[in-house]
């Protein structure tokens, strides 16, 4: 928490993986140029210096807000993350992560490979004491929720983990609470556990234990178990689950929207009316894609580390990466990670006192 | 397997839970009346005799094909299954299950509560030797699959289990293979494991072990891991997963279609064109609902038992229940359960010989 007091007196420093994303370094550099002019955020662009300098030369930017750290190598979007990082330990994504570890940046943004980001963070960035599983949170629009005016909800974890123990799931509830209350400004976000039914006894013993942990925790506004349909319909501001389940659910939604977009080709209905309806709806379906393009809205936070890390979508344009940079700076300024750290420390203290 | 030879000489007997479903006993009895006239299937209607007799009196039916077994009590669709079955051990769904156990029926159909059916089957119906986890299989339409002309694919388990061991998942692959090849007539159905990525090393150690079991098994046409988006897009004829994940995925699709139907109310787009498109699409969305109404198509098989058990949707009309009865009879006639039994026995033999 002393870290946060320290940051209050100065600008937040965000490390940007300039080589990550489908259109890098162009889009990350354009994003940094834009942010440098409109905010007091300090940017550290990590990547090939000459390419970054060249691109910066083409944009209006505030040079005093931008530093460049050289990294010659890149983890490609389609490379196998572990092999790529092993082969290229000084890839931009790893160098940016090390800036966090070395105290040279307060937060990090990458539009590179999700797998590489999760691995680079795990390898280089210190985790919050007590947390052993990080979580990638999908930020997605839902139907109007009674609990909040915010159009977006959080689902975590969607792929940083496979399986989780009850305490990992509780800590993910802390992460979701801290992020939703400080970034989405939902004062008292509703938290739910993704399960196979609403009763507290549903699921296996780990899900039952996770339910009990959350139900007994005064820090979070736990509303109980929800089911898969409650993800898109907005059953809670924050829905917690292990990565295997969250990843399948997210990709299931992706697949359903893909099928919808392709419905015109379905053999079983080919009327003109149907086609006309589809054409009219095309714009709407593009909207709906937002349900699955979880990093379109300022990016997907990778939580559990001592510093905010934001994954922007690989296809992000400068504007989306710029949003991610601002969200990362805000998460650092507003002490999201410190709140999670405090919650975990309180839990550990209660556990040791035999109260949890 | 001798059972099957025995059945070759006579009509198949299907026990029908006459009291199960939103509109019972009317729809199950109408279904039985229809099937009694059009096929040689023998039907045992389980429920309140006087109500069944009264309804039969209103329908054309072949009385010599129908038997009635009295059961005074009913597990309601909205009751908690375990408590309801404990309180009403002679509920129609339990009595029908006991007919299977006692050799008085070859197969069973219920449109009652899924939870009650899973519990009643577990309590009364013998499992296939070696199988410890039953599986409920969703039968749903996908995009056109390269592997098959059949519009429907199988996802199992969608809720009979929570967690599964590698061997449980392998046995589910056998179940899916037997059902798809004999009922859907896909000669060599493609089988996939639902995971978080395509590489054989993805997931936790259980998923890796399940992948290896399936990859090494000559009996099934295993094509590897698939991800959530491959469920609706038709990545395989049969997709295998534990019940927690399958249940969430299925309900996620349900939620996405619900959101779509409600899109007109979304604040972010209210143009006339958009509304017109939605109205035109309404018929298509009703179609799409089929993705989640998994028992509309002859019902969802509950597999792992020595006799075929088909769950028809609670909202089923007589026609859908009739289809479920025919599918149940066909599964019995075609030896689906015997094929699964043989596959499991072969696996156990290979295991004991140290080859599996």
XYZ file of C-alpha atoms in Angstrom:
712
model
C 0.000 0.000 0.000
C 3.028 2.234 0.442
C 3.588 1.756 -3.297
C 0.297 3.427 -3.935
C 1.090 6.452 -1.762
C 4.330 6.792 -3.674
C 2.466 6.820 -6.994
C 0.127 9.570 -5.785
C 2.896 12.142 -6.199
C 3.885 11.281 -9.740
C 2.610 10.149 -13.096
C 1.767 6.491 -13.602
C 4.201 4.614 -15.841
C 2.677 2.057 -18.239
C 4.879 -0.432 -20.082
C 3.484 -1.125 -23.546
C 4.453 -4.222 -25.514
C 4.972 -2.345 -28.775
C 5.466 -5.538 -30.790
C 2.308 -7.356 -29.602
C -0.839 -7.592 -31.741
C -1.886 -8.268 -35.295
C -0.827 -4.808 -36.454
C 2.218 -4.110 -34.324
C 4.218 -2.034 -33.819
C 1.988 0.428 -35.698
C -1.156 0.308 -33.546
C 0.583 0.202 -30.130
C 2.855 3.098 -31.122
C -0.074 5.171 -32.440
C -1.922 4.450 -29.191
C 1.047 5.589 -27.123
C 1.425 8.751 -29.202
C -2.223 9.606 -28.652
C -2.129 8.893 -24.908
C 1.103 10.904 -24.559
C -0.654 14.014 -25.825
C -3.927 13.696 -23.943
C -2.883 12.527 -20.479
C 0.022 12.717 -18.034
C 0.589 8.942 -18.236
C 4.256 8.047 -18.846
C 4.735 5.367 -21.495
C 7.545 2.891 -21.911
C 7.392 1.406 -25.389
C 9.124 -1.972 -25.526
C 10.285 -3.213 -28.907
C 12.564 -2.514 -31.854
C 13.818 1.027 -31.248
C 14.293 2.014 -34.884
C 10.796 0.862 -35.891
C 9.224 2.610 -32.923
C 11.181 5.816 -33.547
C 10.193 5.736 -37.202
C 6.502 5.346 -36.368
C 6.639 8.006 -33.678
C 8.130 10.339 -36.272
C 4.901 9.993 -38.235
C 2.597 10.859 -35.315
C 2.048 13.875 -33.160
C 3.214 12.917 -29.692
C 4.577 14.333 -26.435
C 8.141 13.014 -26.432
C 8.762 13.823 -22.756
C 6.068 11.273 -21.840
C 7.572 8.457 -23.881
C 10.579 6.256 -23.237
C 11.694 3.429 -25.486
C 13.248 0.199 -24.225
C 14.838 -1.941 -26.881
C 13.683 -5.533 -27.395
C 14.713 -7.184 -30.639
C 12.468 -10.229 -30.580
C 8.740 -10.865 -30.774
C 6.468 -13.716 -29.643
C 4.216 -14.119 -32.658
C 0.446 -14.414 -32.303
C 0.451 -17.901 -33.764
C 3.539 -19.300 -32.090
C 3.172 -21.797 -29.274
C 3.607 -19.514 -26.276
C 5.860 -21.650 -24.105
C 8.216 -22.638 -26.877
C 8.346 -19.059 -28.187
C 9.186 -17.599 -24.778
C 11.787 -20.273 -24.104
C 13.437 -19.564 -27.439
C 13.187 -15.777 -27.103
C 13.662 -14.819 -23.453
C 14.134 -11.183 -24.474
C 10.986 -10.913 -26.538
C 9.169 -7.591 -26.061
C 6.399 -9.157 -23.964
C 8.957 -10.603 -21.510
C 11.014 -7.406 -21.347
C 7.858 -5.396 -20.608
C 6.919 -7.833 -17.838
C 10.382 -7.472 -16.321
C 9.925 -3.680 -16.197
C 7.039 -4.321 -13.808
C 9.124 -6.674 -11.725
C 12.018 -4.188 -11.566
C 9.832 -1.288 -10.451
C 10.414 0.559 -13.736
C 6.728 0.519 -14.658
C 3.496 0.506 -12.641
C 1.310 -1.332 -15.127
C 1.542 -3.160 -18.432
C -0.456 -3.506 -21.642
C -0.023 -6.042 -24.433
C -2.101 -6.884 -27.497
C 0.118 -9.917 -28.085
C -0.639 -13.610 -27.566
C -2.747 -14.273 -24.466
C -0.805 -17.424 -23.675
C 2.533 -15.623 -23.927
C 1.277 -12.798 -21.694
C 0.055 -15.228 -19.025
C 3.369 -17.102 -19.129
C 5.567 -13.983 -19.200
C 3.654 -12.511 -16.256
C 3.880 -15.763 -14.299
C 7.605 -15.923 -14.930
C 8.561 -12.311 -14.249
C 5.916 -10.390 -12.313
C 5.530 -10.977 -8.557
C 2.156 -12.306 -7.509
C 0.137 -10.896 -4.648
C 1.220 -12.775 -1.480
C -1.092 -15.727 -0.861
C -2.352 -15.898 -4.453
C -1.177 -18.892 -6.452
C -3.505 -18.678 -9.465
C -3.777 -15.611 -11.644
C -7.029 -14.968 -13.527
C -7.861 -13.479 -16.891
C -11.157 -11.620 -16.697
C -13.451 -11.264 -19.697
C -15.199 -7.888 -19.696
C -18.396 -8.239 -21.720
C -21.737 -6.493 -22.201
C -24.829 -8.195 -20.772
C -28.536 -7.582 -20.775
C -29.419 -4.783 -18.358
C -28.583 -5.974 -14.864
C -30.688 -5.001 -11.896
C -27.541 -4.685 -9.801
C -25.805 -2.067 -11.922
C -26.055 0.531 -14.677
C -22.735 -0.584 -16.096
C -23.311 -2.418 -19.393
C -20.289 -4.636 -18.767
C -19.833 -7.577 -16.461
C -16.793 -9.669 -15.565
C -16.272 -13.396 -16.016
C -13.099 -14.809 -14.515
C -11.039 -16.905 -15.002
C -11.338 -17.482 -18.760
C -8.053 -19.209 -19.386
C -5.117 -18.382 -17.111
C -5.907 -21.468 -15.012
C -7.353 -24.902 -15.715
C -8.607 -26.102 -12.322
C -8.950 -24.112 -9.123
C -9.208 -24.854 -5.440
C -11.903 -23.170 -3.327
C -9.478 -20.538 -2.033
C -8.360 -19.724 -5.598
C -12.004 -19.092 -6.498
C -12.506 -16.909 -3.412
C -9.444 -14.869 -4.372
C -10.877 -14.485 -7.883
C -13.996 -13.067 -6.231
C -11.740 -10.505 -4.511
C -10.115 -9.702 -7.860
C -13.478 -9.237 -9.549
C -14.794 -7.144 -6.678
C -11.766 -4.842 -6.702
C -11.799 -4.415 -10.468
C -15.563 -3.904 -10.826
C -15.800 -1.490 -7.923
C -12.796 0.618 -8.897
C -12.746 0.467 -12.690
C -16.406 -0.129 -13.573
C -17.500 2.008 -10.605
C -20.112 -0.480 -9.436
C -20.113 0.438 -5.746
C -21.031 -2.974 -4.381
C -20.761 -5.414 -7.279
C -22.780 -8.615 -7.067
C -20.536 -11.685 -7.136
C -21.677 -15.168 -8.149
C -20.137 -18.614 -8.480
C -20.681 -20.424 -11.792
C -22.247 -23.781 -10.995
C -24.787 -26.354 -12.241
C -27.688 -25.126 -10.148
C -28.535 -22.458 -7.613
C -28.554 -24.505 -4.405
C -25.453 -24.112 -2.202
C -24.954 -27.895 -2.301
C -24.610 -28.039 -6.108
C -21.414 -29.180 -7.781
C -18.580 -31.156 -6.268
C -17.003 -30.596 -2.849
C -14.706 -27.868 -4.187
C -17.621 -25.851 -5.555
C -19.554 -26.338 -2.321
C -16.518 -25.164 -0.327
C -15.992 -22.167 -2.622
C -19.659 -21.251 -2.203
C -19.283 -21.384 1.549
C -16.107 -19.263 1.553
C -17.846 -16.587 -0.499
C -21.106 -16.718 1.432
C -19.279 -16.180 4.706
C -17.071 -13.355 3.456
C -18.271 -9.921 4.541
C -16.047 -8.168 2.027
C -17.952 -9.267 -1.063
C -21.606 -9.032 -2.078
C -22.032 -12.732 -2.859
C -25.407 -13.626 -4.355
C -24.876 -17.388 -4.641
C -24.538 -19.820 -7.530
C -25.505 -18.965 -11.086
C -25.705 -21.147 -14.206
C -24.324 -20.803 -17.722
C -27.323 -18.862 -19.027
C -26.707 -16.192 -16.388
C -23.411 -15.224 -18.033
C -24.902 -13.433 -21.073
C -28.165 -12.496 -19.401
C -26.300 -10.680 -16.612
C -26.959 -12.747 -13.511
C -24.217 -10.920 -11.605
C -21.671 -8.124 -12.010
C -18.866 -10.623 -11.453
C -19.060 -14.368 -12.177
C -16.262 -16.570 -10.871
C -15.178 -19.973 -12.207
C -12.120 -22.059 -12.984
C -10.362 -21.371 -16.285
C -11.445 -24.555 -18.060
C -15.132 -23.788 -17.591
C -14.807 -20.046 -18.238
C -12.816 -20.614 -21.395
C -15.328 -23.129 -22.796
C -18.271 -20.845 -21.947
C -16.669 -17.837 -23.621
C -15.770 -19.783 -26.740
C -19.228 -21.371 -26.817
C -20.696 -17.859 -27.104
C -18.175 -17.125 -29.843
C -19.302 -20.241 -31.696
C -22.991 -19.425 -31.315
C -22.482 -15.962 -32.785
C -20.448 -17.498 -35.606
C -23.303 -19.899 -36.354
C -25.735 -16.978 -36.311
C -23.666 -15.014 -38.759
C -23.567 -18.054 -40.985
C -27.259 -18.870 -40.644
C -28.000 -17.511 -44.117
C -26.124 -20.484 -45.509
C -28.182 -22.962 -43.534
C -30.003 -25.384 -45.748
C -33.128 -25.534 -43.646
C -34.396 -22.020 -44.254
C -33.659 -19.984 -47.302
C -36.609 -17.688 -47.759
C -36.087 -14.165 -49.013
C -37.581 -12.752 -45.822
C -35.054 -14.658 -43.790
C -32.167 -13.361 -45.852
C -33.501 -9.818 -45.671
C -33.762 -10.124 -41.909
C -30.203 -11.336 -41.702
C -28.893 -8.466 -43.764
C -30.718 -5.970 -41.603
C -29.354 -7.652 -38.525
C -25.768 -7.740 -39.690
C -24.962 -4.523 -37.847
C -26.546 -5.908 -34.724
C -24.565 -9.099 -34.936
C -21.392 -7.082 -35.199
C -22.467 -5.502 -31.920
C -23.153 -8.861 -30.398
C -19.661 -9.975 -31.250
C -18.682 -7.703 -28.373
C -19.947 -10.409 -26.045
C -16.981 -12.468 -27.036
C -14.440 -9.826 -28.039
C -13.753 -9.308 -24.419
C -10.817 -7.010 -24.788
C -12.571 -4.512 -27.031
C -13.581 -2.515 -24.007
C -10.307 -1.345 -22.595
C -8.957 -4.849 -22.501
C -9.159 -7.914 -20.309
C -7.347 -7.592 -16.983
C -4.934 -10.325 -15.947
C -5.243 -10.238 -12.167
C -3.449 -11.754 -9.197
C -0.174 -9.908 -9.772
C 1.121 -6.950 -7.767
C 0.723 -4.691 -10.790
C -2.143 -4.254 -13.243
C -1.678 -6.098 -16.534
C -4.148 -5.527 -19.349
C -4.529 -7.788 -22.360
C -5.810 -5.885 -25.389
C -7.304 -7.925 -28.212
C -4.865 -8.955 -30.928
C -6.954 -7.139 -33.510
C -7.010 -3.926 -31.453
C -6.597 -0.626 -33.239
C -4.797 2.283 -31.633
C -7.975 3.519 -29.974
C -8.613 0.206 -28.151
C -4.976 -0.058 -27.093
C -5.126 3.554 -25.906
C -8.174 2.640 -23.812
C -6.294 -0.307 -22.377
C -3.384 1.968 -21.436
C -5.755 4.348 -19.652
C -7.469 1.484 -17.831
C -4.080 0.091 -16.771
C -3.020 3.492 -15.420
C -6.342 3.931 -13.623
C -6.092 0.449 -12.070
C -2.638 1.367 -10.776
C -3.693 4.833 -9.568
C -6.833 3.472 -7.873
C -5.023 0.652 -6.100
C -6.869 -2.348 -7.555
C -3.990 -4.712 -6.789
C -3.509 -3.283 -3.304
C -7.188 -3.896 -2.518
C -6.870 -7.521 -3.628
C -3.708 -7.862 -1.537
C -5.508 -6.473 1.508
C -8.470 -8.839 1.026
C -6.205 -11.880 0.735
C -4.191 -10.806 3.790
C -7.402 -10.392 5.807
C -8.582 -13.840 4.723
C -5.274 -15.425 5.674
C -5.422 -13.708 9.058
C -8.965 -14.943 9.674
C -7.959 -18.442 8.533
C -5.053 -18.527 10.926
C -7.319 -17.323 13.715
C -9.624 -20.241 12.874
C -12.442 -18.007 11.716
C -12.395 -18.790 8.023
C -25.335 -59.598 -25.476
C -27.601 -62.600 -25.023
C -30.265 -60.094 -23.989
C -30.149 -58.654 -27.440
C -30.580 -62.003 -29.169
C -33.557 -62.601 -26.933
C -35.127 -59.320 -28.003
C -34.710 -60.175 -31.675
C -37.601 -62.619 -31.458
C -40.118 -60.299 -29.887
C -41.354 -56.744 -29.724
C -39.370 -54.215 -27.743
C -41.040 -53.082 -24.498
C -40.704 -49.403 -23.593
C -41.665 -48.150 -20.145
C -43.149 -44.665 -20.369
C -43.317 -42.373 -17.348
C -46.894 -41.275 -18.029
C -46.834 -38.635 -15.272
C -43.606 -36.879 -16.336
C -43.590 -33.579 -18.225
C -45.308 -30.218 -18.214
C -48.473 -31.617 -19.781
C -48.674 -35.094 -18.273
C -50.330 -37.505 -18.369
C -52.005 -36.146 -21.505
C -48.992 -35.872 -23.837
C -47.275 -39.145 -22.814
C -50.558 -41.063 -23.154
C -51.302 -39.516 -26.552
C -47.772 -40.427 -27.636
C -48.230 -44.015 -26.485
C -51.589 -44.272 -28.260
C -50.027 -43.072 -31.495
C -47.011 -45.384 -31.245
C -49.286 -48.341 -30.388
C -51.075 -47.962 -33.690
C -48.100 -47.339 -35.953
C -45.458 -49.761 -34.689
C -45.097 -53.118 -32.964
C -43.487 -51.513 -29.895
C -45.058 -52.637 -26.611
C -45.722 -49.818 -24.188
C -45.947 -49.902 -20.433
C -47.557 -46.703 -19.208
C -46.627 -45.968 -15.600
C -48.885 -43.661 -13.611
C -52.385 -43.186 -12.247
C -54.415 -45.943 -13.881
C -57.742 -44.154 -13.943
C -56.300 -41.006 -15.526
C -54.411 -43.033 -18.115
C -57.482 -45.170 -18.906
C -59.604 -42.062 -19.253
C -57.151 -40.443 -21.672
C -56.724 -43.655 -23.659
C -60.485 -43.740 -24.007
C -60.256 -40.453 -25.910
C -57.604 -41.663 -28.391
C -57.472 -44.268 -31.066
C -54.990 -46.867 -29.866
C -54.035 -50.528 -30.151
C -54.911 -51.842 -26.702
C -52.990 -55.099 -27.121
C -49.757 -53.086 -27.330
C -50.364 -51.164 -24.123
C -50.050 -52.199 -20.520
C -50.636 -49.914 -17.554
C -48.694 -50.124 -14.292
C -50.153 -48.146 -11.444
C -48.075 -45.464 -9.706
C -49.969 -42.987 -7.562
C -47.284 -40.388 -7.028
C -45.423 -37.922 -9.220
C -42.065 -36.139 -8.938
C -43.010 -32.613 -9.993
C -40.913 -30.694 -12.517
C -40.103 -28.019 -9.956
C -39.517 -30.203 -6.914
C -35.981 -30.786 -5.673
C -35.271 -34.184 -7.207
C -33.563 -35.910 -4.297
C -36.071 -34.807 -1.699
C -38.991 -35.647 -3.989
C -37.705 -39.160 -4.702
C -36.953 -39.776 -1.033
C -40.464 -38.696 -0.080
C -42.133 -40.581 -2.940
C -40.248 -43.828 -3.564
C -43.153 -45.095 -5.673
C -43.355 -42.068 -7.943
C -44.007 -42.989 -11.583
C -40.420 -42.203 -12.649
C -39.024 -44.602 -10.014
C -41.540 -47.342 -10.805
C -40.700 -47.078 -14.521
C -36.966 -47.344 -13.704
C -37.649 -50.472 -11.624
C -39.388 -52.083 -14.596
C -36.041 -51.868 -16.419
C -34.214 -53.347 -13.459
C -36.727 -56.200 -13.169
C -36.526 -57.133 -16.833
C -40.118 -56.054 -17.444
C -39.112 -53.381 -19.948
C -36.229 -52.996 -22.411
C -36.038 -49.215 -22.467
C -37.528 -46.198 -20.750
C -38.754 -42.727 -21.660
C -39.569 -39.822 -19.353
C -40.384 -36.170 -19.978
C -40.169 -35.548 -16.240
C -37.472 -33.757 -14.239
C -33.951 -34.455 -15.523
C -32.563 -34.577 -12.012
C -35.198 -37.070 -10.885
C -34.559 -39.263 -13.932
C -30.797 -39.307 -13.326
C -31.331 -40.153 -9.648
C -34.037 -42.769 -10.261
C -31.883 -44.458 -12.891
C -28.821 -44.414 -10.622
C -30.849 -45.936 -7.826
C -32.735 -48.621 -9.717
C -31.206 -49.426 -13.102
C -28.048 -51.548 -13.279
C -25.054 -49.813 -14.841
C -22.873 -51.368 -17.485
C -20.087 -53.272 -15.688
C -17.028 -51.048 -15.296
C -18.936 -47.793 -15.788
C -19.295 -45.625 -12.704
C -20.513 -42.370 -14.253
C -23.604 -42.131 -16.402
C -23.840 -39.367 -18.992
C -26.678 -37.268 -20.339
C -26.083 -36.487 -24.004
C -27.406 -33.321 -25.625
C -28.458 -33.947 -29.215
C -28.282 -30.625 -31.063
C -28.075 -29.284 -34.612
C -24.759 -27.809 -35.746
C -23.436 -26.073 -38.803
C -22.845 -28.589 -41.576
C -20.087 -30.913 -40.459
C -17.552 -32.290 -42.900
C -17.638 -35.609 -41.070
C -21.331 -36.311 -41.485
C -24.597 -35.480 -43.231
C -26.486 -35.786 -39.980
C -27.569 -32.312 -38.841
C -27.281 -33.332 -35.184
C -24.248 -33.808 -33.007
C -23.825 -35.126 -29.455
C -22.365 -33.341 -26.447
C -21.943 -35.448 -23.338
C -22.076 -35.239 -20.371
C -24.313 -32.190 -19.875
C -25.285 -32.737 -16.280
C -25.416 -36.305 -14.963
C -21.905 -35.888 -13.538
C -19.906 -32.999 -12.104
C -16.276 -34.122 -12.431
C -14.911 -37.082 -14.346
C -11.775 -39.166 -14.342
C -9.974 -39.957 -17.618
C -11.561 -43.406 -17.827
C -15.026 -41.916 -17.298
C -14.382 -39.612 -20.256
C -13.152 -42.505 -22.392
C -16.292 -44.461 -21.574
C -18.361 -41.437 -22.562
C -16.572 -41.542 -25.894
C -17.728 -45.170 -26.230
C -21.270 -44.107 -25.361
C -21.232 -41.322 -27.926
C -19.725 -43.579 -30.559
C -22.324 -46.298 -30.018
C -25.232 -43.862 -30.024
C -24.091 -41.802 -33.012
C -23.212 -44.820 -35.131
C -26.389 -46.773 -34.374
C -29.035 -44.086 -33.917
C -27.735 -41.202 -36.020
C -26.262 -43.650 -38.541
C -22.930 -41.886 -38.762
C -20.806 -44.876 -39.726
C -17.575 -43.737 -38.104
C -18.451 -40.726 -35.965
C -15.680 -38.262 -35.186
C -15.058 -37.998 -31.440
C -13.396 -35.029 -29.728
C -12.446 -34.029 -26.208
C -13.597 -30.583 -25.051
C -10.508 -28.706 -23.889
C -8.879 -25.262 -23.801
C -6.759 -25.713 -26.891
C -6.020 -28.261 -29.571
C -2.614 -29.518 -28.434
C -2.645 -32.936 -26.695
C -0.900 -31.350 -23.693
C -3.682 -28.820 -23.030
C -5.670 -28.854 -19.800
C -4.802 -30.538 -16.532
C -3.352 -34.020 -16.109
C -6.806 -35.632 -16.259
C -7.578 -34.045 -19.620
C -4.150 -35.007 -20.924
C -4.699 -38.598 -19.750
C -8.193 -38.703 -21.272
C -6.769 -37.423 -24.557
C -4.177 -40.168 -24.519
C -6.739 -42.893 -23.738
C -8.869 -41.782 -26.667
C -5.970 -41.277 -29.057
C -4.741 -44.813 -28.404
C -8.134 -46.475 -28.713
C -8.669 -48.172 -32.061
C -12.409 -48.463 -31.473
C -13.157 -44.770 -31.817
C -12.399 -42.178 -34.489
C -10.768 -39.676 -32.142
C -9.856 -36.376 -33.786
C -8.275 -34.695 -30.752
C -9.163 -31.729 -28.572
C -11.741 -29.140 -29.556
C -12.691 -25.833 -27.897
C -15.995 -24.291 -26.870
C -16.647 -22.667 -30.240
C -16.476 -26.092 -31.891
C -19.646 -27.200 -30.088
C -22.122 -25.111 -32.124
C -19.990 -24.942 -35.241
C -19.804 -28.740 -35.421
C -16.179 -29.571 -34.713
C -17.032 -33.249 -34.216
C -19.965 -35.665 -34.321
C -19.461 -36.410 -30.619
C -17.871 -34.041 -28.085
C -16.984 -35.445 -24.669
C -16.581 -33.505 -21.406
C -17.376 -33.650 -17.707
C -20.876 -32.612 -16.662
C -19.927 -29.301 -15.055
C -18.382 -28.000 -18.260
C -21.013 -29.471 -20.587
C -23.840 -28.079 -18.493
C -22.358 -24.578 -18.413
C -21.681 -24.644 -22.173
C -25.233 -25.745 -22.981
C -26.784 -23.148 -20.726
C -24.440 -20.472 -22.066
C -25.898 -21.122 -25.525
C -29.378 -20.915 -24.011
C -28.489 -17.547 -22.480
C -27.015 -16.200 -25.708
C -30.179 -17.064 -27.629
C -32.250 -15.463 -24.876
C -30.190 -12.291 -25.160
C -30.651 -12.356 -28.931
C -34.394 -12.659 -28.632
C -34.369 -9.731 -26.243
C -32.017 -7.609 -28.337
C -34.835 -5.338 -29.468
C -34.955 -3.988 -25.940
C -31.267 -3.169 -25.909
C -30.617 0.479 -25.343
C -27.666 0.685 -27.713
C -29.504 0.169 -30.980
C -33.114 0.988 -31.594
C -33.354 1.841 -35.251
C -36.383 0.804 -37.244
C -34.218 -1.289 -39.549
C -32.894 -3.177 -36.592
C -36.365 -3.909 -35.294
C -37.562 -4.941 -38.721
C -34.618 -7.312 -39.003
C -35.440 -8.823 -35.657
C -39.044 -9.437 -36.582
C -38.029 -11.129 -39.791
C -35.551 -13.234 -37.896
C -37.991 -14.350 -35.238
C -38.705 -17.577 -37.074
C -35.011 -18.243 -37.430
C -34.411 -17.685 -33.767
C -37.119 -20.168 -32.952
C -35.093 -22.601 -35.055
C -31.926 -21.695 -33.267
C -33.533 -22.478 -29.953
C -33.144 -26.069 -31.070
C -29.462 -25.759 -30.243
C -30.410 -25.691 -26.602
C -33.676 -27.621 -26.565
C -31.690 -30.766 -26.749
C -34.521 -33.198 -26.291
C -36.689 -31.851 -29.082
C -35.152 -34.338 -31.458
C -36.239 -37.646 -30.070
C -34.853 -36.842 -26.657
C -31.534 -36.828 -24.868
C -30.131 -40.263 -24.087
C -29.004 -41.019 -20.552
C -26.206 -43.508 -21.139
C -24.072 -45.839 -19.051
C -26.941 -48.105 -17.975
C -27.685 -51.582 -19.279
C -30.878 -50.334 -20.898
C -31.576 -47.269 -23.038
C -33.155 -44.378 -21.149
C -34.375 -41.346 -23.071
C -35.144 -37.997 -21.510
C -37.762 -36.086 -23.486
C -38.016 -32.347 -22.889
C -40.492 -31.302 -20.203
C -42.389 -29.225 -22.753
C -42.615 -32.133 -25.207
C -45.843 -32.660 -27.070
C -47.070 -36.137 -27.960
C -45.137 -36.128 -31.217
C -41.761 -35.494 -29.514
C -42.481 -38.102 -26.828
C -43.495 -40.529 -29.560
C -40.169 -39.903 -31.263
C -38.377 -40.533 -27.980
C -40.230 -43.840 -27.577
C -39.195 -44.917 -31.076
C -35.573 -43.895 -30.444
C -35.583 -45.829 -27.153
C -36.925 -48.936 -28.892
C -34.398 -48.579 -31.696
C -31.524 -48.161 -29.222
C -32.642 -51.370 -27.524
C -33.163 -53.260 -30.780
C -29.827 -52.097 -32.198
C -27.849 -52.981 -29.093
C -26.439 -49.552 -28.199
C -25.906 -50.539 -24.567
C -24.414 -53.892 -25.514
C -21.884 -52.155 -27.770
C -20.859 -49.859 -24.923
C -20.588 -52.853 -22.610
C -18.350 -54.632 -25.098
C -16.104 -51.592 -25.513
C -15.677 -51.191 -21.764
C -14.969 -54.896 -21.329
C -12.327 -54.747 -24.077
C -10.719 -51.740 -22.428
C -10.644 -53.450 -19.042
C -9.085 -56.508 -20.625
C -6.401 -54.427 -22.347
C -5.788 -52.548 -19.088
C -5.300 -55.747 -17.169
C -2.959 -57.009 -19.862
C -0.995 -53.775 -19.393
C -1.744 -52.519 -22.884
C -4.017 -49.597 -22.018
